[in-house]
Amino acid sequence: MSNSENGIDLSKLEPVLRKYEQDPGALIPVLQEAQQIYGYLPRPVLEEIARRRRVPLNQVYGVVTFYSQFYLERRGRNIIRCCDGTACHVRGAAKIINFLENELGIQAGQTTPDYEFTLEVVYCLGSCALAPVVVVNDRILGQMNPEKMAAVLEKLRSAVAASSEQNA
Ligand code: FES
């Protein structure tokens, strides 16, 4: 079944639902794989998971809101996570965060309207020796500063421009 009026194709969920059909305890893996497919967990996907696994919808929401790994809102294609834990903070994390907020025109915790960038602030990534640390799409970048961040952002933006030209 598809739900294309809001751009969500539920047929992509089918293999995941089938894979865990016989495993009633597998709600978390189902949600993880669904999130890999859609990038977040939109309501129609959660409703479908609840319906097919015969679990109350509020129970599904309970799990999704309990674990920070799950997202209910659509996120950017590029996820930039700035650490503002103690080690990173004392070495200038705030300057990097301010720089990114200004450059992207969003606040930490938000996504740009074109869904290209999500900016998040986290508190210690376990790489304090590299402080200040920024993680860009799972790549850890250490000893960052606004200048280095500007160069990284420029590369990301050229990749975005190249892919939108390809899709044009
Ligand atoms: S405080 Fe930033 S990595 Fe630990």
mmCIF file of C-alpha atoms and ligand atoms in Angstrom:
data_model
loop_
_atom_site.group_PDB
_atom_site.id
_atom_site.type_symbol
_atom_site.label_atom_id
_atom_site.label_comp_id
_atom_site.label_asym_id
_atom_site.label_seq_id
_atom_site.Cartn_x
_atom_site.Cartn_y
_atom_site.Cartn_z
ATOM 1 C CA MET A 1 0.000 0.000 0.000
ATOM 2 C CA SER A 2 1.404 3.432 -0.829
ATOM 3 C CA ASN A 3 0.689 6.752 0.748
ATOM 4 C CA SER A 4 2.037 8.892 -2.022
ATOM 5 C CA GLU A 5 -0.167 11.935 -1.380
ATOM 6 C CA ASN A 6 2.289 12.900 1.356
ATOM 7 C CA GLY A 7 5.296 11.512 -0.506
ATOM 8 C CA ILE A 8 5.673 8.412 1.633
ATOM 9 C CA ASP A 9 5.795 5.150 -0.212
ATOM 10 C CA LEU A 10 4.773 2.502 2.299
ATOM 11 C CA SER A 11 5.602 -0.317 -0.101
ATOM 12 C CA LYS A 12 9.284 0.215 0.787
ATOM 13 C CA LEU A 13 8.410 -0.908 4.288
ATOM 14 C CA GLU A 14 7.042 -4.235 3.151
ATOM 15 C CA PRO A 15 10.330 -6.229 3.138
ATOM 16 C CA VAL A 16 11.090 -5.028 6.681
ATOM 17 C CA LEU A 17 7.645 -5.969 7.956
ATOM 18 C CA ARG A 18 7.978 -9.400 6.345
ATOM 19 C CA LYS A 19 11.475 -9.971 7.663
ATOM 20 C CA TYR A 20 10.335 -9.555 11.278
ATOM 21 C CA GLU A 21 6.824 -10.941 10.882
ATOM 22 C CA GLN A 22 7.521 -13.974 13.071
ATOM 23 C CA ASP A 23 9.367 -12.049 15.732
ATOM 24 C CA PRO A 24 6.992 -10.213 18.070
ATOM 25 C CA GLY A 25 9.852 -8.715 20.086
ATOM 26 C CA ALA A 26 11.468 -7.030 17.108
ATOM 27 C CA LEU A 27 9.802 -3.628 17.237
ATOM 28 C CA ILE A 28 13.103 -1.771 17.662
ATOM 29 C CA PRO A 29 14.866 -3.412 14.675
ATOM 30 C CA VAL A 30 11.761 -2.730 12.567
ATOM 31 C CA LEU A 31 11.853 0.940 13.564
ATOM 32 C CA GLN A 32 15.602 1.133 12.943
ATOM 33 C CA GLU A 33 15.291 -0.322 9.460
ATOM 34 C CA ALA A 34 12.267 1.847 8.681
ATOM 35 C CA GLN A 35 14.268 4.888 9.689
ATOM 36 C CA GLN A 36 17.127 3.799 7.431
ATOM 37 C CA ILE A 37 14.668 3.725 4.547
ATOM 38 C CA TYR A 38 12.876 7.045 5.160
ATOM 39 C CA GLY A 39 15.549 8.980 7.069
ATOM 40 C CA TYR A 40 13.039 9.506 9.897
ATOM 41 C CA LEU A 41 9.813 7.945 11.137
ATOM 42 C CA PRO A 42 6.806 9.726 9.661
ATOM 43 C CA ARG A 43 3.387 9.113 11.165
ATOM 44 C CA PRO A 44 2.030 6.958 8.278
ATOM 45 C CA VAL A 45 5.022 4.631 8.693
ATOM 46 C CA LEU A 46 4.423 4.316 12.428
ATOM 47 C CA GLU A 47 0.728 3.678 11.832
ATOM 48 C CA GLU A 48 1.542 0.955 9.326
ATOM 49 C CA ILE A 49 4.049 -0.674 11.671
ATOM 50 C CA ALA A 50 1.506 -0.575 14.520
ATOM 51 C CA ARG A 51 -1.248 -2.000 12.331
ATOM 52 C CA ARG A 52 0.809 -4.803 10.823
ATOM 53 C CA ARG A 53 2.506 -5.825 14.051
ATOM 54 C CA ARG A 54 -0.744 -5.492 16.009
ATOM 55 C CA VAL A 55 0.787 -3.157 18.536
ATOM 56 C CA PRO A 56 -1.084 -0.077 19.807
ATOM 57 C CA LEU A 57 0.111 3.088 18.064
ATOM 58 C CA ASN A 58 0.808 4.818 21.369
ATOM 59 C CA GLN A 59 3.139 1.961 22.311
ATOM 60 C CA VAL A 60 5.073 2.481 19.065
ATOM 61 C CA TYR A 61 5.271 6.219 19.795
ATOM 62 C CA GLY A 62 6.385 5.399 23.327
ATOM 63 C CA VAL A 63 9.390 3.462 21.986
ATOM 64 C CA VAL A 64 10.223 6.077 19.361
ATOM 65 C CA THR A 65 10.177 8.947 21.838
ATOM 66 C CA PHE A 66 12.122 6.984 24.463
ATOM 67 C CA TYR A 67 15.182 6.355 22.299
ATOM 68 C CA SER A 68 17.157 9.342 21.041
ATOM 69 C CA GLN A 69 18.210 7.387 17.930
ATOM 70 C CA PHE A 70 14.708 7.782 16.469
ATOM 71 C CA TYR A 71 13.460 10.893 14.695
ATOM 72 C CA LEU A 72 9.875 11.951 14.129
ATOM 73 C CA GLU A 73 10.799 14.917 11.951
ATOM 74 C CA ARG A 74 12.376 14.827 8.559
ATOM 75 C CA ARG A 75 16.099 15.578 8.794
ATOM 76 C CA GLY A 76 18.612 17.038 6.408
ATOM 77 C CA ARG A 77 20.596 15.057 3.886
ATOM 78 C CA ASN A 78 23.715 16.223 5.720
ATOM 79 C CA ILE A 79 23.792 15.919 9.485
ATOM 80 C CA ILE A 80 26.271 18.176 11.268
ATOM 81 C CA ARG A 81 26.713 17.432 14.949
ATOM 82 C CA CYS A 82 28.803 19.854 16.983
ATOM 83 C CA CYS A 83 30.047 18.769 20.350
ATOM 84 C CA ASP A 84 29.634 21.341 23.118
ATOM 85 C CA GLY A 85 30.718 19.089 25.965
ATOM 86 C CA THR A 86 33.212 20.489 28.465
ATOM 87 C CA ALA A 87 36.427 19.725 26.547
ATOM 88 C CA CYS A 88 35.017 21.041 23.277
ATOM 89 C CA HIS A 89 33.363 24.034 24.935
ATOM 90 C CA VAL A 90 36.581 25.298 26.496
ATOM 91 C CA ARG A 91 38.321 24.988 23.138
ATOM 92 C CA GLY A 92 35.832 27.133 21.274
ATOM 93 C CA ALA A 93 32.883 24.939 20.274
ATOM 94 C CA ALA A 94 30.488 27.876 20.669
ATOM 95 C CA LYS A 95 32.256 29.783 17.888
ATOM 96 C CA ILE A 96 31.795 26.849 15.513
ATOM 97 C CA ILE A 97 28.135 26.504 16.452
ATOM 98 C CA ASN A 98 27.528 30.249 15.971
ATOM 99 C CA PHE A 99 29.321 30.126 12.651
ATOM 100 C CA LEU A 100 27.151 27.255 11.426
ATOM 101 C CA GLU A 101 23.938 28.834 12.694
ATOM 102 C CA ASN A 102 24.762 32.011 10.774
ATOM 103 C CA GLU A 103 25.899 30.222 7.638
ATOM 104 C CA LEU A 104 22.928 27.875 7.493
ATOM 105 C CA GLY A 105 20.393 30.420 8.758
ATOM 106 C CA ILE A 106 19.024 28.001 11.352
ATOM 107 C CA GLN A 107 19.374 27.375 15.064
ATOM 108 C CA ALA A 108 20.980 24.268 16.525
ATOM 109 C CA GLY A 109 18.380 21.501 16.496
ATOM 110 C CA GLN A 110 16.856 22.699 13.217
ATOM 111 C CA THR A 111 16.931 21.631 9.579
ATOM 112 C CA THR A 112 17.298 23.990 6.623
ATOM 113 C CA PRO A 113 14.040 24.474 4.658
ATOM 114 C CA ASP A 114 15.572 22.653 1.657
ATOM 115 C CA TYR A 115 16.328 19.633 3.900
ATOM 116 C CA GLU A 116 20.002 19.698 2.972
ATOM 117 C CA PHE A 117 21.415 20.347 6.459
ATOM 118 C CA THR A 118 20.479 19.489 10.013
ATOM 119 C CA LEU A 119 22.516 21.090 12.765
ATOM 120 C CA GLU A 120 22.673 19.382 16.140
ATOM 121 C CA VAL A 121 24.565 20.040 19.342
ATOM 122 C CA VAL A 122 25.680 17.041 21.379
ATOM 123 C CA TYR A 123 27.490 16.807 24.685
ATOM 124 C CA CYS A 124 30.639 14.677 24.411
ATOM 125 C CA LEU A 125 31.264 12.265 21.606
ATOM 126 C CA GLY A 126 33.948 10.409 23.515
ATOM 127 C CA SER A 127 36.746 11.974 21.449
ATOM 128 C CA CYS A 128 37.712 14.760 23.846
ATOM 129 C CA ALA A 129 41.413 14.522 22.875
ATOM 130 C CA LEU A 130 40.372 15.856 19.466
ATOM 131 C CA ALA A 131 38.353 18.777 20.861
ATOM 132 C CA PRO A 132 36.609 20.694 19.491
ATOM 133 C CA VAL A 133 34.918 17.913 17.590
ATOM 134 C CA VAL A 134 32.329 18.077 14.819
ATOM 135 C CA VAL A 135 30.778 15.007 13.225
ATOM 136 C CA VAL A 136 29.662 15.441 9.652
ATOM 137 C CA ASN A 137 27.609 12.546 8.334
ATOM 138 C CA ASP A 138 29.337 10.152 10.756
ATOM 139 C CA ARG A 139 32.817 11.431 9.888
ATOM 140 C CA ILE A 140 34.631 12.693 12.968
ATOM 141 C CA LEU A 141 36.528 15.946 12.448
ATOM 142 C CA GLY A 142 38.846 17.025 15.252
ATOM 143 C CA GLN A 143 40.510 20.294 16.251
ATOM 144 C CA MET A 144 37.886 22.229 14.389
ATOM 145 C CA ASN A 145 37.457 25.977 14.163
ATOM 146 C CA PRO A 146 35.161 28.240 12.090
ATOM 147 C CA GLU A 147 37.712 28.475 9.232
ATOM 148 C CA LYS A 148 38.041 24.704 8.891
ATOM 149 C CA MET A 149 34.281 24.402 9.224
ATOM 150 C CA ALA A 150 33.819 26.897 6.394
ATOM 151 C CA ALA A 151 35.951 24.694 4.128
ATOM 152 C CA VAL A 152 33.964 21.569 5.079
ATOM 153 C CA LEU A 153 30.691 23.391 4.498
ATOM 154 C CA GLU A 154 31.854 24.584 1.104
ATOM 155 C CA LYS A 155 32.615 20.995 0.055
ATOM 156 C CA LEU A 156 29.223 19.822 1.288
ATOM 157 C CA ARG A 157 27.503 22.627 -0.584
ATOM 158 C CA SER A 158 29.315 21.788 -3.821
ATOM 159 C CA ALA A 159 28.251 18.153 -3.419
ATOM 160 C CA VAL A 160 24.655 19.339 -2.901
ATOM 161 C CA ALA A 161 24.872 21.560 -6.002
ATOM 162 C CA ALA A 162 26.381 18.734 -8.078
ATOM 163 C CA SER A 163 23.671 16.292 -7.069
ATOM 164 C CA SER A 164 20.859 18.759 -7.779
ATOM 165 C CA GLU A 165 22.377 19.390 -11.242
ATOM 166 C CA GLN A 166 22.405 15.646 -11.807
ATOM 167 C CA ASN A 167 18.765 15.414 -10.782
ATOM 168 C CA ALA A 168 17.775 18.422 -12.929
HETATM 169 S S1 FES B 1 33.538 17.018 25.100
HETATM 170 FE FE1 FES B 1 33.504 16.999 22.961
HETATM 171 S S2 FES B 1 34.177 15.000 22.503
HETATM 172 FE FE2 FES B 1 34.128 15.016 24.643
#
